[in-house]
Coordinates of C-alpha atoms in Angstrom, one line a residue:
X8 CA 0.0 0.0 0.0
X9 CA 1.4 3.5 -0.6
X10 CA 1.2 5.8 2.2
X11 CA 2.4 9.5 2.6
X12 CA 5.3 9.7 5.0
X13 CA 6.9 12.0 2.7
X14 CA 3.6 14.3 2.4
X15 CA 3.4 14.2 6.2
X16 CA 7.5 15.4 6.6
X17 CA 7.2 18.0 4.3
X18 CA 3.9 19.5 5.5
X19 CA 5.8 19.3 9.1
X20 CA 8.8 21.4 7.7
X21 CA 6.3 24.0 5.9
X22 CA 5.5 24.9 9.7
X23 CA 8.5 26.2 10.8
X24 CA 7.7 29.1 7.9
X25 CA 4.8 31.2 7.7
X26 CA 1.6 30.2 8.6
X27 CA 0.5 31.6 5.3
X28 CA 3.2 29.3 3.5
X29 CA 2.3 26.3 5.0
X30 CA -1.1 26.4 4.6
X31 CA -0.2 26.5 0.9
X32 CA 2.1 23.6 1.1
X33 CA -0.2 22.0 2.6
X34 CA -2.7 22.4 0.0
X35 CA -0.3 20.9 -2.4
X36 CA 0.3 17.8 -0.1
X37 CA -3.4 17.3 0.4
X38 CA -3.7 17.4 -3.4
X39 CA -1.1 14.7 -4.6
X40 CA -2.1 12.6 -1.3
X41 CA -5.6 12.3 -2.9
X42 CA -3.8 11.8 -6.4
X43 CA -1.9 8.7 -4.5
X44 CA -5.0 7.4 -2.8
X45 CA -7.5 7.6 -6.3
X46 CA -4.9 6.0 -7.8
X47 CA -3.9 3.1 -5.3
X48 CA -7.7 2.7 -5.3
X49 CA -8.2 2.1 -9.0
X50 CA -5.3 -0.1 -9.5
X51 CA -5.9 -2.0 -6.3
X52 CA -5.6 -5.7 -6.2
X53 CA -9.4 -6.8 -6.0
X54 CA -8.6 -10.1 -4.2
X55 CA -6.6 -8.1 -1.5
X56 CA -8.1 -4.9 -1.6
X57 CA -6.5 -2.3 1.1
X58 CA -6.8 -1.7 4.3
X59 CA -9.4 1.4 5.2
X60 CA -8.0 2.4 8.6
X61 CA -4.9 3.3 7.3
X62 CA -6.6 6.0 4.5
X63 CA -8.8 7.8 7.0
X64 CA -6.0 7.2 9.9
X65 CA -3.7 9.4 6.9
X66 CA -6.5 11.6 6.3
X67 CA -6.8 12.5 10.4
X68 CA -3.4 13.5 10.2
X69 CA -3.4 15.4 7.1
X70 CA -6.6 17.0 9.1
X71 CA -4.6 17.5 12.5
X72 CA -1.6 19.2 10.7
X73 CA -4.4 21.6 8.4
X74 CA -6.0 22.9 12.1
X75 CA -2.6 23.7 13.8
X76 CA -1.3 25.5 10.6
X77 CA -5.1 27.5 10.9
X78 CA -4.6 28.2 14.5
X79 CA -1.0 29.5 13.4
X80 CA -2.8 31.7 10.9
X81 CA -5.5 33.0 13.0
X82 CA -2.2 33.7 16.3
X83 CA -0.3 35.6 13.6
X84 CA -3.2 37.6 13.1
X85 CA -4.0 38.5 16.7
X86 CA -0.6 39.1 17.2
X87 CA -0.7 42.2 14.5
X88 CA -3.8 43.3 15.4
X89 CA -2.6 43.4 18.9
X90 CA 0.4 45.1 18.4
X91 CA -1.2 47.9 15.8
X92 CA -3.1 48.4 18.7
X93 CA -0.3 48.8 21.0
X94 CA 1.5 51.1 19.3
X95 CA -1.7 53.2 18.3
X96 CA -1.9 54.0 21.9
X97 CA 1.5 54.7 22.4
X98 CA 1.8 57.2 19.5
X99 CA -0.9 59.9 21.7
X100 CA 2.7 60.6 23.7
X101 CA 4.2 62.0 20.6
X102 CA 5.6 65.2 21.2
X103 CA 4.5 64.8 24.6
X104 CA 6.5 65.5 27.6
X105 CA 6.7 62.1 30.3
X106 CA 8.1 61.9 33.7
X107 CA 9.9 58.5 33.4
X108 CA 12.1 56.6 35.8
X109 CA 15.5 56.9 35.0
X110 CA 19.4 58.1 36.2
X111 CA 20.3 59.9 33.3
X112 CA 20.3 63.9 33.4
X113 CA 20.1 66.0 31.1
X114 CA 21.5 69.4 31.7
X115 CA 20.7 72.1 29.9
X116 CA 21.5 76.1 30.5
X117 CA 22.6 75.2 33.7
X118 CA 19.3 73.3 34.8
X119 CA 18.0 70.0 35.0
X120 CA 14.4 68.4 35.3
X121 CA 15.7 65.4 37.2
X122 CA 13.5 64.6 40.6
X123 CA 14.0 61.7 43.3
X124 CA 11.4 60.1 45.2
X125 CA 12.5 58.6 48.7
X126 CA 11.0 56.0 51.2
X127 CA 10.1 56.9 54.5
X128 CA 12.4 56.6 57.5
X129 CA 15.1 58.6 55.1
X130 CA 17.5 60.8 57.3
X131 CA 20.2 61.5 54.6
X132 CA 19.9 61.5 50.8
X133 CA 23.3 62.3 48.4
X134 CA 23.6 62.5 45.2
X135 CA 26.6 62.0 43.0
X136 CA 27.0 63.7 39.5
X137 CA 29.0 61.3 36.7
X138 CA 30.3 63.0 33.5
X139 CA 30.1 61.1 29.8
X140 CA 33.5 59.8 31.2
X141 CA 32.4 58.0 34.1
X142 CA 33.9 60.3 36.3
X143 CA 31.9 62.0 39.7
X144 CA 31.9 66.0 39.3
X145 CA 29.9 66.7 41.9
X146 CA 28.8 65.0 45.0
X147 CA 25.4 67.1 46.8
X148 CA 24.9 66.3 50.3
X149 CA 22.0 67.4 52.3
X150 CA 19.2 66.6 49.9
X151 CA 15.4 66.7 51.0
X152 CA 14.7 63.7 53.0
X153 CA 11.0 64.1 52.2
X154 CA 9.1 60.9 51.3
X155 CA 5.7 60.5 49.2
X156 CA 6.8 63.5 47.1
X157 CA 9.0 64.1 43.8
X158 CA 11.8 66.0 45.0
X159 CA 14.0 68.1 43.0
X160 CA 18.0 67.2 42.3
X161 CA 18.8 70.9 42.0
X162 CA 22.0 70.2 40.2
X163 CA 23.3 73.9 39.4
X164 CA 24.9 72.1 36.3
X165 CA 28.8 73.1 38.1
X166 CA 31.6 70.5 39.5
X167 CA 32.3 70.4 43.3
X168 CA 35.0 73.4 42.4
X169 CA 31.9 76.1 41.0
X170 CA 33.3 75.2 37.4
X171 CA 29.9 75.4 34.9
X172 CA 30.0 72.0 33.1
X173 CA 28.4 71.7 28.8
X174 CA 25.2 70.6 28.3
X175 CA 24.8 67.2 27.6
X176 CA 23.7 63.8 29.1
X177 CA 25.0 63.2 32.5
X178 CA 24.3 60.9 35.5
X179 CA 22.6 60.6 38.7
X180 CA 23.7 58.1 41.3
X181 CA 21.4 58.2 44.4
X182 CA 21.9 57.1 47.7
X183 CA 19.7 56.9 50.8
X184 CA 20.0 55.9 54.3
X185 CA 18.3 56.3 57.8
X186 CA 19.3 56.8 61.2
X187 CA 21.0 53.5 61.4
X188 CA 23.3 53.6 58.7
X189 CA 20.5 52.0 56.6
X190 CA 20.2 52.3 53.0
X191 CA 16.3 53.3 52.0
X192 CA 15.1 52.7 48.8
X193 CA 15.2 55.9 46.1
X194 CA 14.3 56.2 42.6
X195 CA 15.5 59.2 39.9
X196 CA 13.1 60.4 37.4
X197 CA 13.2 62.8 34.5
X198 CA 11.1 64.6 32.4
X199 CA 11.6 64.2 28.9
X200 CA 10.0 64.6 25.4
X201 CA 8.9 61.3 23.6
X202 CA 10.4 61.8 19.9
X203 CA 9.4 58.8 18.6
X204 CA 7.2 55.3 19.2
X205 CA 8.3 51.6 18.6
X206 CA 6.9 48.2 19.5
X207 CA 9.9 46.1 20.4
X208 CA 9.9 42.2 22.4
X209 CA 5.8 42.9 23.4
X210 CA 6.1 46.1 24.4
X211 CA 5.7 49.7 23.9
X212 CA 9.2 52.0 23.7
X213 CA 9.6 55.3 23.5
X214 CA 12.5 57.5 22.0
X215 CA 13.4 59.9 24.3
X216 CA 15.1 63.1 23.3
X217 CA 19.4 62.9 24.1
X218 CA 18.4 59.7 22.7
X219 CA 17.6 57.8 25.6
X220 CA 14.5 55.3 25.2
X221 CA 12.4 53.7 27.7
X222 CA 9.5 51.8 28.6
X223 CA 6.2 52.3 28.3
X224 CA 5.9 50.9 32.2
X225 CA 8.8 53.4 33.5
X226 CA 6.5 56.5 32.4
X227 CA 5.1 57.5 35.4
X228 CA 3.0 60.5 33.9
X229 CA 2.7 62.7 30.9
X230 CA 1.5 66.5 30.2

């Protein structure tokens, strides 16, 4: 009897492309297996005829392989429509400026729009200035301590010797501790404008002007 192990294999390898593609190889397979099985049946021995099961045993398969190359079809098209839909409502931030989490500062005329939040229990909050260099230019000591609250960095955009520093992209390290010597948590924000949208991995990205990009989950409001 001829069977269709080869059919079988190749609609199997037509699923690791495109749903699209191997719903058209499988067409083709489906064709020339009933080509195979019209023509084993007409030229059948009638004394011996074939066994049944194994034609509607072939056509289950051929049957099982055609629903999970659908399913794969109809996925592919969720998944667009899902992300179109994602990025839609990411692109009402263009232009926009966010308030995002993040340590980078971006100084500008001698000012910044960087902010901190602190935990409670916080009895000493410094903050440490790195240049596009990697090295510290200014440590402030006696930041506000006040929790529940955005607080502002206040970085006059000079180095610990008065010296006003270019505009650019610079860094905040923060650093937080209580009574005890403690460290409490603290978390840097900026504001920043959204240039551009993308959907990357699932998710919603932003292009931040200085060229930064974040999140969509790290904006923590817009205006």
């Amino acid at each position: 009897m001829l069977t269709s192990p080869t059919l079988l294999s190749n609609m199997t390898a037509a699923n690791k492309n495109s749903a699209s593609d191997s719903l058209s190889q499988l067409g083709n397979d489906y064709n020339k297996f009933l080509t195979l099985l019209t023509a084993q049946i007409q030229n059948q021995d009638p004394l011996e005829p074939v066994d049944s099961t194994q034609f509607v045993a072939q056509l289950a398969q051929l049957s099982q392989v055609e629903q999970a190359v659908q399913t794969n079809t109809q996925l592919e098209t969720v998944s667009s429509q899902i992300s179109g839909l994602l990025n839609l409502g990411g692109t009402d931030l263009l232009g926009r400026d966010v308030t995002i989490q993040s340590d980078t500062v971006m100084l500008k005329n001698g000012a910044t729009a960087t902010t901190y939040e602190v935990g409670e229990a916080a009895s000493e909050v410094t903050a440490k200035i790195i240049d596009p260099l990697g090295r510290t230019i200014r440590t402030i000591t006696g930041l506000s301590v006040l929790s529940g609250t955005q607080n502002q960095l206040g970085w006059d955009g000079k180095d610990d010797y008065g010296n006003p520093q270019l505009d650019g992209i610079y860094t905040v390290q923060l650093a937080a501790k209580n009574t005890a010597g403690e460290a409490v948590n603290i978390q840097a924000s900026r504001s920043a404008r959204v240039e551009d949208v993308r959907f990357q991995e699932g998710e919603i990205v932003f292009g931040l002007d200085g060229g930064e990009t974040a999140s969509s989950v790290t904006v923590k409001s817009a205006r």
